[in-house]
PDB file of C-alpha atoms and ligand atoms in Angstrom:
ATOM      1  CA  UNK A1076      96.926 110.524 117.731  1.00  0.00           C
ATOM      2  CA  UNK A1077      94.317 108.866 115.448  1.00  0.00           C
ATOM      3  CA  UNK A1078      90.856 111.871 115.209  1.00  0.00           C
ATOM      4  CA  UNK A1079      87.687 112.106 113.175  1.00  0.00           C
ATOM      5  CA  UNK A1080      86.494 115.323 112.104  1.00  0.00           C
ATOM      6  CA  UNK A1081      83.054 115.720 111.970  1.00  0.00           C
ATOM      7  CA  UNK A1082      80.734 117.933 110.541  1.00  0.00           C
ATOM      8  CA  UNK A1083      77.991 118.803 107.206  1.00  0.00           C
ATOM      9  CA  UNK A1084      79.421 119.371 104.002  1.00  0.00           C
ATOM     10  CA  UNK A1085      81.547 122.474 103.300  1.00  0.00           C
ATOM     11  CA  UNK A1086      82.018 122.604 107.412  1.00  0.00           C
ATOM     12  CA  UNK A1087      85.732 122.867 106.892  1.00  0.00           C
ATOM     13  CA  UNK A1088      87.281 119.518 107.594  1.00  0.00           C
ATOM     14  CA  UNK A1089      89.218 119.656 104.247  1.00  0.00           C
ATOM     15  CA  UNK A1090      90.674 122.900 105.344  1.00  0.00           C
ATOM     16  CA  UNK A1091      91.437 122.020 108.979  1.00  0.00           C
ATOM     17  CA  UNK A1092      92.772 118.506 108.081  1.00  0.00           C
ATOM     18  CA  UNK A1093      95.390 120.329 105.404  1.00  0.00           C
ATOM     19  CA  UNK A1094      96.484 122.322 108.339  1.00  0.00           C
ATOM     20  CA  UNK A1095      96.751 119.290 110.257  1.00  0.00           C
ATOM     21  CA  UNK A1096      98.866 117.304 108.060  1.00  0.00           C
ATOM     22  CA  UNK A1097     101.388 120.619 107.798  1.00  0.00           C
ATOM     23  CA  UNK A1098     101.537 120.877 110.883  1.00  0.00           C
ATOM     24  CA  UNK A1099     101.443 117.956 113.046  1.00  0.00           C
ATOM     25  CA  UNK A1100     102.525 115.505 110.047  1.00  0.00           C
ATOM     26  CA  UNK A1101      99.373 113.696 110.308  1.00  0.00           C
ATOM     27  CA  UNK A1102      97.758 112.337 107.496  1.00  0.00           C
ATOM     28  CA  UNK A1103      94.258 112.869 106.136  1.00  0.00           C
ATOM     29  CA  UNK A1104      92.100 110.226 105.611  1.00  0.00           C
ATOM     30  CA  UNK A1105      88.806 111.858 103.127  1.00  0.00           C
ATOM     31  CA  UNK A1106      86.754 109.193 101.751  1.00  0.00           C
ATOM     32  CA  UNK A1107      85.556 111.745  99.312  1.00  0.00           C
ATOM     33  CA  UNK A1108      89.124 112.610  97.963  1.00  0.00           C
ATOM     34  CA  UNK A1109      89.739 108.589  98.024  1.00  0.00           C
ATOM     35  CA  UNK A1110      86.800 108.529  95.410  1.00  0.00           C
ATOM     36  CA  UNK A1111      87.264 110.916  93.555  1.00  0.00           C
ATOM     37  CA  UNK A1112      90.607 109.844  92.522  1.00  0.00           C
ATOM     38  CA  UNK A1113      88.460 106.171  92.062  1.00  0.00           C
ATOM     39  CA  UNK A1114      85.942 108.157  89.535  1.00  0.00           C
ATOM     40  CA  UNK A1115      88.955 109.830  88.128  1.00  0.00           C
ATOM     41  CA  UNK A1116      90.780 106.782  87.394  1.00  0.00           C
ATOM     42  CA  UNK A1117      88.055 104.881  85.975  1.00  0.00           C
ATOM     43  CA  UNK A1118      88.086 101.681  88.566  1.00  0.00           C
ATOM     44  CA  UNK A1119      85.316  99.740  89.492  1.00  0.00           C
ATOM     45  CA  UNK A1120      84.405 101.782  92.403  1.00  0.00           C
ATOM     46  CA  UNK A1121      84.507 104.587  90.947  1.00  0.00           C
ATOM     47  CA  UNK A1122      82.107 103.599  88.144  1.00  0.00           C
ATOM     48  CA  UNK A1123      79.411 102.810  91.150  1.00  0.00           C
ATOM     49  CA  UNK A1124      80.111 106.020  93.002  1.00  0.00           C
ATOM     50  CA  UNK A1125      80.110 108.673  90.414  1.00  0.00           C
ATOM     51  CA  UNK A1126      76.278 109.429  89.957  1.00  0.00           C
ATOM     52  CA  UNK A1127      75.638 108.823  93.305  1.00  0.00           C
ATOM     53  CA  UNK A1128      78.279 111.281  94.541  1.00  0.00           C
ATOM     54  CA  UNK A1129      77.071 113.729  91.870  1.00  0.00           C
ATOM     55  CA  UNK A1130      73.761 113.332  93.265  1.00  0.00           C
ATOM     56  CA  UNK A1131      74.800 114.618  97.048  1.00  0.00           C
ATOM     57  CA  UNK A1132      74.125 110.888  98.281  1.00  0.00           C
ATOM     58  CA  UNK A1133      76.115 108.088 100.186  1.00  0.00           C
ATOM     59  CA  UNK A1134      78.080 104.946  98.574  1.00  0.00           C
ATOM     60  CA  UNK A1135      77.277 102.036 100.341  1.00  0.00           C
ATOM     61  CA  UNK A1136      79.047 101.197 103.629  1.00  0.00           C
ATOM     62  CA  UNK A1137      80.938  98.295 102.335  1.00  0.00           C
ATOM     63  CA  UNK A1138      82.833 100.383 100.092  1.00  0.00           C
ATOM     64  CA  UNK A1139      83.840 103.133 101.728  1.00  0.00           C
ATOM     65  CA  UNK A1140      84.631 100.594 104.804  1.00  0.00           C
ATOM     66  CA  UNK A1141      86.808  98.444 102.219  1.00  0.00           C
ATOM     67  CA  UNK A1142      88.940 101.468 101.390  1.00  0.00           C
ATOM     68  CA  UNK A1143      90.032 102.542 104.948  1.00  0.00           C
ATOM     69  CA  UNK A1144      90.172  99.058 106.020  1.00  0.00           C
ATOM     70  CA  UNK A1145      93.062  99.001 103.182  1.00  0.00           C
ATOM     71  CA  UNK A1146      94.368 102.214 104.058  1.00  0.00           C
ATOM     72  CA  UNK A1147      94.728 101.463 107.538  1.00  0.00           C
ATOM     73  CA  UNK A1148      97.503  98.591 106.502  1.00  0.00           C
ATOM     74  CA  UNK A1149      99.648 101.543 105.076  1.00  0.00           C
ATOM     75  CA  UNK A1150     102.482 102.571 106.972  1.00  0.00           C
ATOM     76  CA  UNK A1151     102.216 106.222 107.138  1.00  0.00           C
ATOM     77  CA  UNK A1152      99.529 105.938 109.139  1.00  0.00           C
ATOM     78  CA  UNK A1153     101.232 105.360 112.162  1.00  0.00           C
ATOM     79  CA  UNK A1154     102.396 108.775 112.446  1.00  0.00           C
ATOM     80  CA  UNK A1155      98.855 109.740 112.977  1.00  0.00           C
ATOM     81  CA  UNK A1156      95.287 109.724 111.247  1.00  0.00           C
ATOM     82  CA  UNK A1157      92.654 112.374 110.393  1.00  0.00           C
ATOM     83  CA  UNK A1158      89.360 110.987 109.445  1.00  0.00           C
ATOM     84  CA  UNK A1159      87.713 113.260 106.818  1.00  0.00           C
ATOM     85  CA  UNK A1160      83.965 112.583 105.682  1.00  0.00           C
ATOM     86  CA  UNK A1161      84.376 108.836 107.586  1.00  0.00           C
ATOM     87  CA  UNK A1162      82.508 107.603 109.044  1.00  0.00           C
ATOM     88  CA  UNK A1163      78.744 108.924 108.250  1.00  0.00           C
ATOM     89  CA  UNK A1164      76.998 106.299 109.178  1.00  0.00           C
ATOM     90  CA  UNK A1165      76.473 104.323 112.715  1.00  0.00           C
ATOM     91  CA  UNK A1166      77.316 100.663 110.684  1.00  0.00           C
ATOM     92  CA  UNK A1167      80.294 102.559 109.265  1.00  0.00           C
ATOM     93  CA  UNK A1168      81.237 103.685 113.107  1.00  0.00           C
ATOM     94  CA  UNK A1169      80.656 100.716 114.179  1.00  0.00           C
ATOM     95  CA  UNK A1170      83.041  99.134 111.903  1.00  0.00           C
ATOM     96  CA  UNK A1171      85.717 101.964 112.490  1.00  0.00           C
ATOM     97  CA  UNK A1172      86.190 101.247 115.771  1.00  0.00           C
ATOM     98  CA  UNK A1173      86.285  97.485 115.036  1.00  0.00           C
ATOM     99  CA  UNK A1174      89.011  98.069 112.466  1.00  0.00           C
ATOM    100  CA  UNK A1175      91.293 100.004 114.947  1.00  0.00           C
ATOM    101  CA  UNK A1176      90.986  97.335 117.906  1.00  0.00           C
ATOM    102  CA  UNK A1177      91.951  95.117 115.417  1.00  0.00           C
ATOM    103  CA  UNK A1178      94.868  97.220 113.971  1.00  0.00           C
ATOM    104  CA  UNK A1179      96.092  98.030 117.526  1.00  0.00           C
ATOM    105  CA  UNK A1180      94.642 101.618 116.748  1.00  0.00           C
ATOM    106  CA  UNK A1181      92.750 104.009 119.258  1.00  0.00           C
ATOM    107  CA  UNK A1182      90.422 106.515 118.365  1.00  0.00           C
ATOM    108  CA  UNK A1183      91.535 110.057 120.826  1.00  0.00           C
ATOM    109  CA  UNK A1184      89.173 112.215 119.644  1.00  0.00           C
ATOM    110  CA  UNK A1185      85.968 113.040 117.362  1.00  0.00           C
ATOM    111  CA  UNK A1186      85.808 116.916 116.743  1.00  0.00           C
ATOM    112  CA  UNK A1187      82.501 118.397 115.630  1.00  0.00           C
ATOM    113  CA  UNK A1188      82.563 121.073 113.668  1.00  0.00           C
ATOM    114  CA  UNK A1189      79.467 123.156 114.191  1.00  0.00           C
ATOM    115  CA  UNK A1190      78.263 125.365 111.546  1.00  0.00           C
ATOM    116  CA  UNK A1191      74.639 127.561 110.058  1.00  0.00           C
ATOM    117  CA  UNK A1192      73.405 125.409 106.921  1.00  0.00           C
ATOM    118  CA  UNK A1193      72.852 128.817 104.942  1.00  0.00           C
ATOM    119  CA  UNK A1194      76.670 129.425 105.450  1.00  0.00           C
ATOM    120  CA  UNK A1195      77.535 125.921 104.152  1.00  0.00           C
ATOM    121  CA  UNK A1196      75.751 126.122 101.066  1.00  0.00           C
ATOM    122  CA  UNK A1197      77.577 129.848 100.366  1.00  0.00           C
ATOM    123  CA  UNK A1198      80.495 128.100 100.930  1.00  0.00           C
ATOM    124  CA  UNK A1199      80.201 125.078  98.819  1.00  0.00           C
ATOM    125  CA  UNK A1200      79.165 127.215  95.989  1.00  0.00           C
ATOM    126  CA  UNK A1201      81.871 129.406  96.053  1.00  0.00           C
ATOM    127  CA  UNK A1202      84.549 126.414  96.709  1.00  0.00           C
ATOM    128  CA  UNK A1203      87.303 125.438  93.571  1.00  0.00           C
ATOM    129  CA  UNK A1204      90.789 123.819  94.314  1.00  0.00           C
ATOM    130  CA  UNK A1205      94.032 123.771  92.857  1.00  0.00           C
ATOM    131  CA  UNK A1206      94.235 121.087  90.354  1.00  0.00           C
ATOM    132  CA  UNK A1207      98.174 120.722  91.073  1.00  0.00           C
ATOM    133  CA  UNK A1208      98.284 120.059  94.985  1.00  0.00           C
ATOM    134  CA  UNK A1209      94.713 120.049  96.176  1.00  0.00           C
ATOM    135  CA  UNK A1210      94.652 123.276  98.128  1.00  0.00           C
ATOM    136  CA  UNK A1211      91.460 124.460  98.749  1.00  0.00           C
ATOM    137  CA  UNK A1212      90.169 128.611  98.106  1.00  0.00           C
ATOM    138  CA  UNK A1213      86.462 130.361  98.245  1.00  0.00           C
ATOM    139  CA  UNK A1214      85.579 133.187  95.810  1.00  0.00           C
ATOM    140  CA  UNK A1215      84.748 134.989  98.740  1.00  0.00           C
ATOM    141  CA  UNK A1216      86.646 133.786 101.735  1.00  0.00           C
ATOM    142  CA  UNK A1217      89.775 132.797 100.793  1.00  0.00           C
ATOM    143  CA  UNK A1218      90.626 133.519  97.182  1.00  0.00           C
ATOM    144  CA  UNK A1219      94.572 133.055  95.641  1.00  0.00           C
ATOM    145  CA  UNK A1220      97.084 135.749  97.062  1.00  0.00           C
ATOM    146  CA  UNK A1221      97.211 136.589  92.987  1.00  0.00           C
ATOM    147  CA  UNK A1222      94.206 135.520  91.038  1.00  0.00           C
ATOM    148  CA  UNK A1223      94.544 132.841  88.857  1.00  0.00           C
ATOM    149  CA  UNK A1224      98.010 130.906  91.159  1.00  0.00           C
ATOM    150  CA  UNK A1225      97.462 128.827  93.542  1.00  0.00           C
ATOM    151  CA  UNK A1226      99.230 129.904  96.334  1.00  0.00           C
ATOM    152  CA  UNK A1227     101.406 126.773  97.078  1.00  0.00           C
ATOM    153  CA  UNK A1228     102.673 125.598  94.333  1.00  0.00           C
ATOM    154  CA  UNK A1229     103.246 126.475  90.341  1.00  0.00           C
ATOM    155  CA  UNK A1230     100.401 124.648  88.913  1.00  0.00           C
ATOM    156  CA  UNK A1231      97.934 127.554  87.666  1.00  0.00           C
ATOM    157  CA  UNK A1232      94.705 125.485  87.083  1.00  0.00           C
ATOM    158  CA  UNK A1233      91.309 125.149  89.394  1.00  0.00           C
ATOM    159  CA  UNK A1234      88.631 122.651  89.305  1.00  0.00           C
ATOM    160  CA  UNK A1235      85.324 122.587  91.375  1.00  0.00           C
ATOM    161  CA  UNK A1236      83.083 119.519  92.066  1.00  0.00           C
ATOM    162  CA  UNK A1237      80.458 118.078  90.369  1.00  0.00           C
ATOM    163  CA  UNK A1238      78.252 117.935  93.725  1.00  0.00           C
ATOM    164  CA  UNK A1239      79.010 121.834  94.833  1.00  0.00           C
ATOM    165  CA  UNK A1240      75.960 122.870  93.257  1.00  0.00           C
ATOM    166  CA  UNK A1241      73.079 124.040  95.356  1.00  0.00           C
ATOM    167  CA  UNK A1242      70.650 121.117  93.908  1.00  0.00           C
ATOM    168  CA  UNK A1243      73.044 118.662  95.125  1.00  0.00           C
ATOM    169  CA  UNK A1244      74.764 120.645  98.248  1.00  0.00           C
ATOM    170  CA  UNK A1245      70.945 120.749  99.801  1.00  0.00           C
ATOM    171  CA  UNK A1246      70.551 116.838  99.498  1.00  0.00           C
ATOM    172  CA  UNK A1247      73.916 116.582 100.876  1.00  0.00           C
ATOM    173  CA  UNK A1248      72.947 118.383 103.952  1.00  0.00           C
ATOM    174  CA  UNK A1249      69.590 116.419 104.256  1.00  0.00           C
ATOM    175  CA  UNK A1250      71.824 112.807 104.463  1.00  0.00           C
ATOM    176  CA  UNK A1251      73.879 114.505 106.458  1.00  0.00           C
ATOM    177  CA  UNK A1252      70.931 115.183 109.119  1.00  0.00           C
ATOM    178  CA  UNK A1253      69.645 112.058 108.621  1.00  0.00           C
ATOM    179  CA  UNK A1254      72.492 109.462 108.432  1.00  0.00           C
ATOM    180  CA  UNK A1255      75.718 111.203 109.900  1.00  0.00           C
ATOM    181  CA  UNK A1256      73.877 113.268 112.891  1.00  0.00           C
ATOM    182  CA  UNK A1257      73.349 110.397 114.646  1.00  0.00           C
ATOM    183  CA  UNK A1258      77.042 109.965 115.395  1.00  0.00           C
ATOM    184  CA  UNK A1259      77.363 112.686 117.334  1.00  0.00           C
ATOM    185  CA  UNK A1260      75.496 111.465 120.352  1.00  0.00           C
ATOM    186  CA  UNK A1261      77.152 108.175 119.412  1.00  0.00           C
ATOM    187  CA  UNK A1262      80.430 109.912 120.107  1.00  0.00           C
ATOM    188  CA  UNK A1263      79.368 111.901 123.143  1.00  0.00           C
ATOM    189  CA  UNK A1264      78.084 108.462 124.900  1.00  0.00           C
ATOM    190  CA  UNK A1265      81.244 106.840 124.293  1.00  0.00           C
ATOM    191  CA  UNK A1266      83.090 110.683 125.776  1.00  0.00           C
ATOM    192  CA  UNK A1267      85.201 111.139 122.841  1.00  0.00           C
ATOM    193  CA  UNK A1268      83.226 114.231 121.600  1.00  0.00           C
ATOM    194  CA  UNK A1269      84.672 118.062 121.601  1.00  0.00           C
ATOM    195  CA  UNK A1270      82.651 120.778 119.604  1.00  0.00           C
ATOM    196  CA  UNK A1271      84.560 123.583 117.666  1.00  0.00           C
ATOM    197  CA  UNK A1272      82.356 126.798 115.986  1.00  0.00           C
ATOM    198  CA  UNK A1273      82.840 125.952 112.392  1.00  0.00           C
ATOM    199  CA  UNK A1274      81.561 129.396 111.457  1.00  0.00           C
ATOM    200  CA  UNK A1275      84.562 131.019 113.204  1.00  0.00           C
ATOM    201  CA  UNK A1276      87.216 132.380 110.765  1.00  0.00           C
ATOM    202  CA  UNK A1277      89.492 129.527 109.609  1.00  0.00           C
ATOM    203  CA  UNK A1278      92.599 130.180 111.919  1.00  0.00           C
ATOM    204  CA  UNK A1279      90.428 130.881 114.782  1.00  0.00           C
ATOM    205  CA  UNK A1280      88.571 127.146 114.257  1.00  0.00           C
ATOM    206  CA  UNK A1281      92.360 125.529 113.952  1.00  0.00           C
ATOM    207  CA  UNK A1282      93.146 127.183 116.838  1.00  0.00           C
ATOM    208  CA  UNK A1283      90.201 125.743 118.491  1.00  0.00           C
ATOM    209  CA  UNK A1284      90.658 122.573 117.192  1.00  0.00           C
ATOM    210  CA  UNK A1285      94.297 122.296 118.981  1.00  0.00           C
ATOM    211  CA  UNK A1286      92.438 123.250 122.188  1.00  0.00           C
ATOM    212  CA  UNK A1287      90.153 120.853 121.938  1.00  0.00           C
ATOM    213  CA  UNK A1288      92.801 118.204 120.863  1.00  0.00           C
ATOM    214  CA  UNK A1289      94.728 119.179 124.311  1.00  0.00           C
ATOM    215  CA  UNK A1290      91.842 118.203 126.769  1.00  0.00           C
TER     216      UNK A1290
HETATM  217  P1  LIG B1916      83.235 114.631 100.871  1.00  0.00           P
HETATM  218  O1  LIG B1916      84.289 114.908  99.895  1.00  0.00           O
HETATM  219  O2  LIG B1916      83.586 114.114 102.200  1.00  0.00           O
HETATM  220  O3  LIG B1916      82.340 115.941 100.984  1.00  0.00           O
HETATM  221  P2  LIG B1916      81.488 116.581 102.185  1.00  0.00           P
HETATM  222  O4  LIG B1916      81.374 115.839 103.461  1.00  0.00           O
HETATM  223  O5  LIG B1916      80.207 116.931 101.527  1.00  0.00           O
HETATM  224  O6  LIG B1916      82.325 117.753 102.677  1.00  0.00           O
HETATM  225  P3  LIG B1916      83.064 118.801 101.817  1.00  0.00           P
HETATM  226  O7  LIG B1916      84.352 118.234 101.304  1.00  0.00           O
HETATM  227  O8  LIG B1916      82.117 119.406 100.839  1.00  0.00           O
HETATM  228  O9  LIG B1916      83.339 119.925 102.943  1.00  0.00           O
HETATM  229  P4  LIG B1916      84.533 120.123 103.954  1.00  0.00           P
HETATM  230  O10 LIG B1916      83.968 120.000 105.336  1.00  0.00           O
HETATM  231  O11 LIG B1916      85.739 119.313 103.614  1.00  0.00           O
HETATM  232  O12 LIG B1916      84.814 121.675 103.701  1.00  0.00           O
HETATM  233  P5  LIG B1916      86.077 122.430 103.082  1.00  0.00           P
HETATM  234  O13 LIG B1916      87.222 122.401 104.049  1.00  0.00           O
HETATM  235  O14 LIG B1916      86.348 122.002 101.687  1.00  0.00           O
HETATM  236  O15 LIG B1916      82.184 113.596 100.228  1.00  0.00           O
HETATM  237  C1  LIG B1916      81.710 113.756  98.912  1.00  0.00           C
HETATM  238  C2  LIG B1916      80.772 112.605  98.546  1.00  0.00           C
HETATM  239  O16 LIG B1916      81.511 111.365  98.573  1.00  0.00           O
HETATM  240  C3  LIG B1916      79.597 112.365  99.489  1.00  0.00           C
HETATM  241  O17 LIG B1916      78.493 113.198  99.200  1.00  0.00           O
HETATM  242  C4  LIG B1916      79.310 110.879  99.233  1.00  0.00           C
HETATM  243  O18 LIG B1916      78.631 110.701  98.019  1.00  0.00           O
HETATM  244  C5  LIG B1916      80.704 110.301  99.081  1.00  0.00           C
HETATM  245  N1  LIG B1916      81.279 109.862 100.352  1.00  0.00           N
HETATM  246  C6  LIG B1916      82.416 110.350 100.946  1.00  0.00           C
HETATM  247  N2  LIG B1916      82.660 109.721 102.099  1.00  0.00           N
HETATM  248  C7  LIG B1916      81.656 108.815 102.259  1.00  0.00           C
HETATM  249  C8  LIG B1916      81.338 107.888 103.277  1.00  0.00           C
HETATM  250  N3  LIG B1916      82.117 107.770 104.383  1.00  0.00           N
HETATM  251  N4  LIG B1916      80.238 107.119 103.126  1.00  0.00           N
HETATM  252  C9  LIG B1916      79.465 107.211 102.016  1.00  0.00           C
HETATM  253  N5  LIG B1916      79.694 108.096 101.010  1.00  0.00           N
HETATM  254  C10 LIG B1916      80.781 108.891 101.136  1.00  0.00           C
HETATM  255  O19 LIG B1916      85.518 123.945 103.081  1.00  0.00           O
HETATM  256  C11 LIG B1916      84.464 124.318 102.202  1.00  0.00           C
HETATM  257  C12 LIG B1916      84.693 125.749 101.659  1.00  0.00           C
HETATM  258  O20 LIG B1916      84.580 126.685 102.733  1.00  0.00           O
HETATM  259  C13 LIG B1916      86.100 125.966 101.068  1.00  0.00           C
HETATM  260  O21 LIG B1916      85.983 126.841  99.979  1.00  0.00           O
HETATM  261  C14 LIG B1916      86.907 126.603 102.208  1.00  0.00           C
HETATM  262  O22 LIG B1916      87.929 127.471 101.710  1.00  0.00           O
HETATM  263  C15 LIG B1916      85.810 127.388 102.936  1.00  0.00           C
HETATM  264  N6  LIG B1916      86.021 127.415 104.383  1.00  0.00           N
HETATM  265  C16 LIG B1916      86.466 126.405 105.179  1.00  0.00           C
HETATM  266  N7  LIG B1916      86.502 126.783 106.471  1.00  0.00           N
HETATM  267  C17 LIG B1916      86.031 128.066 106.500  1.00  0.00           C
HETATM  268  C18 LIG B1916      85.813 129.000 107.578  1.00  0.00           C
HETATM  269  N8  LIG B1916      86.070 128.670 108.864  1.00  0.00           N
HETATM  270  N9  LIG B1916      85.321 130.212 107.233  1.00  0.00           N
HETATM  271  C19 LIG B1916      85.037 130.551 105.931  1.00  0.00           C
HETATM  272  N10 LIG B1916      85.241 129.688 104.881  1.00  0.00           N
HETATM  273  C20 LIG B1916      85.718 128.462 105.177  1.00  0.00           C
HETATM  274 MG1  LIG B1917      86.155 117.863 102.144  1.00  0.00          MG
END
């Protein structure tokens, strides 16, 4: 089963994907993870992306496009695919679904996840993740069973983004309005669209998600 989830920044796709991919042995597909390991290495891309994903904009189609286009040849795919912050734009949509009639791919399902902007910008703010294995806490909502260890594994460092800051996190939300809005009535015309409550508590939006996944 190949899904997209789709939602604003700090909706929860991270956190739902993870759960996902433990679960169901899918595998997550985020764009922004893919570039910030880019920006982290120092390639190419990730020279061009850095300032504008600091800034709480959009890299241009034709890069985030070339990266799942790649992706897409790996094998591990197969088992499944989660698509995380892709696509956000109706020419990267476009060229998703162009990508998996060419792979011999189908798209099942697009989940929107529904959420209160005042709630995603408390949430973005409080956001850091284990520098070891990626797992994602909240100061607030989900902090480490014991402060300071990551719950998972025995790495006992956090980072948090550049672009979780509220300067940036309102910008992201405005793009988000503006250029990745528009693919949820894209979605619903082509009847691939189910709508989870983002602002539910986490298990209770999983939960909903493997409803919605069902239908
Ligand atoms: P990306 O990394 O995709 O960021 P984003 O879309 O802004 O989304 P986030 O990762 O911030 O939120 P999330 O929905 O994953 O929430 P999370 O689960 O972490 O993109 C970053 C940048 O890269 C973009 O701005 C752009 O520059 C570039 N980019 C990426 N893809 C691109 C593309 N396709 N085209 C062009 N540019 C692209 O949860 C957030 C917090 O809330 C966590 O602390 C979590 O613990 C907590 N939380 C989660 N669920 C709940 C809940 N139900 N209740 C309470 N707390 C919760
Ligand atoms: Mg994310």
């Amino acid at each position: 089963m190949n899904i997209i989830l789709l939602g604003p920044p700090g909706a929860g796709k991270g956190t739902q994907a993870r759960v996902l991919v433990e679960r169901d042995g899918m595998v997550q597909l985020s764009t922004g993870d893919m570039l910030r390991a880019a920006v982290a290495a120092g390639t190419e891309v990730g020279k061009r992306a850095k300032a504008v994903m600091d800034a709480g904009n959009l890299v241009t189609d034709e890069i985030v496009i070339g990266i799942i286009s790649d992706r897409l040849d790996e094998p591990d795919v197969k088992g499944g695919a989660i698509f995380d912050g892709f696509p956000r734009t109706l020419a990267q949509a476009d060229a998703l679904g162009d990508l998996l009639a060419a792979k011999g791919m189908s798209l099942d399902k697009v989940v929107e996840m529904r959420c209160d902007d005042e709630e995603l910008v408390t949430r973005v703010i409080g956001r850091f993740t284990c520098s070891g294995c990626g797992e994602g806490y909240h100061d607030t909502f989900k902090p480490p069973k014991v402060e300071g260890e990551c719950d998972k594994c025995d790495a006992n460092g956090f980072v948090r983004r550049p672009d979780d800051n509220e300067d940036a996190m309102r910008n992201r939300l405005f793009v988000y309005y503006k250029e990745t809005s528009p693919l949820i009535g894209y979605y619903y015309a082509k009847d691939n669209l189910a709508m989870v409550d983002g602002t539910a508590a986490i298990d209770e939006v999983t939960a909903q998600i493997a409803q919605a996944l069902k239908n």
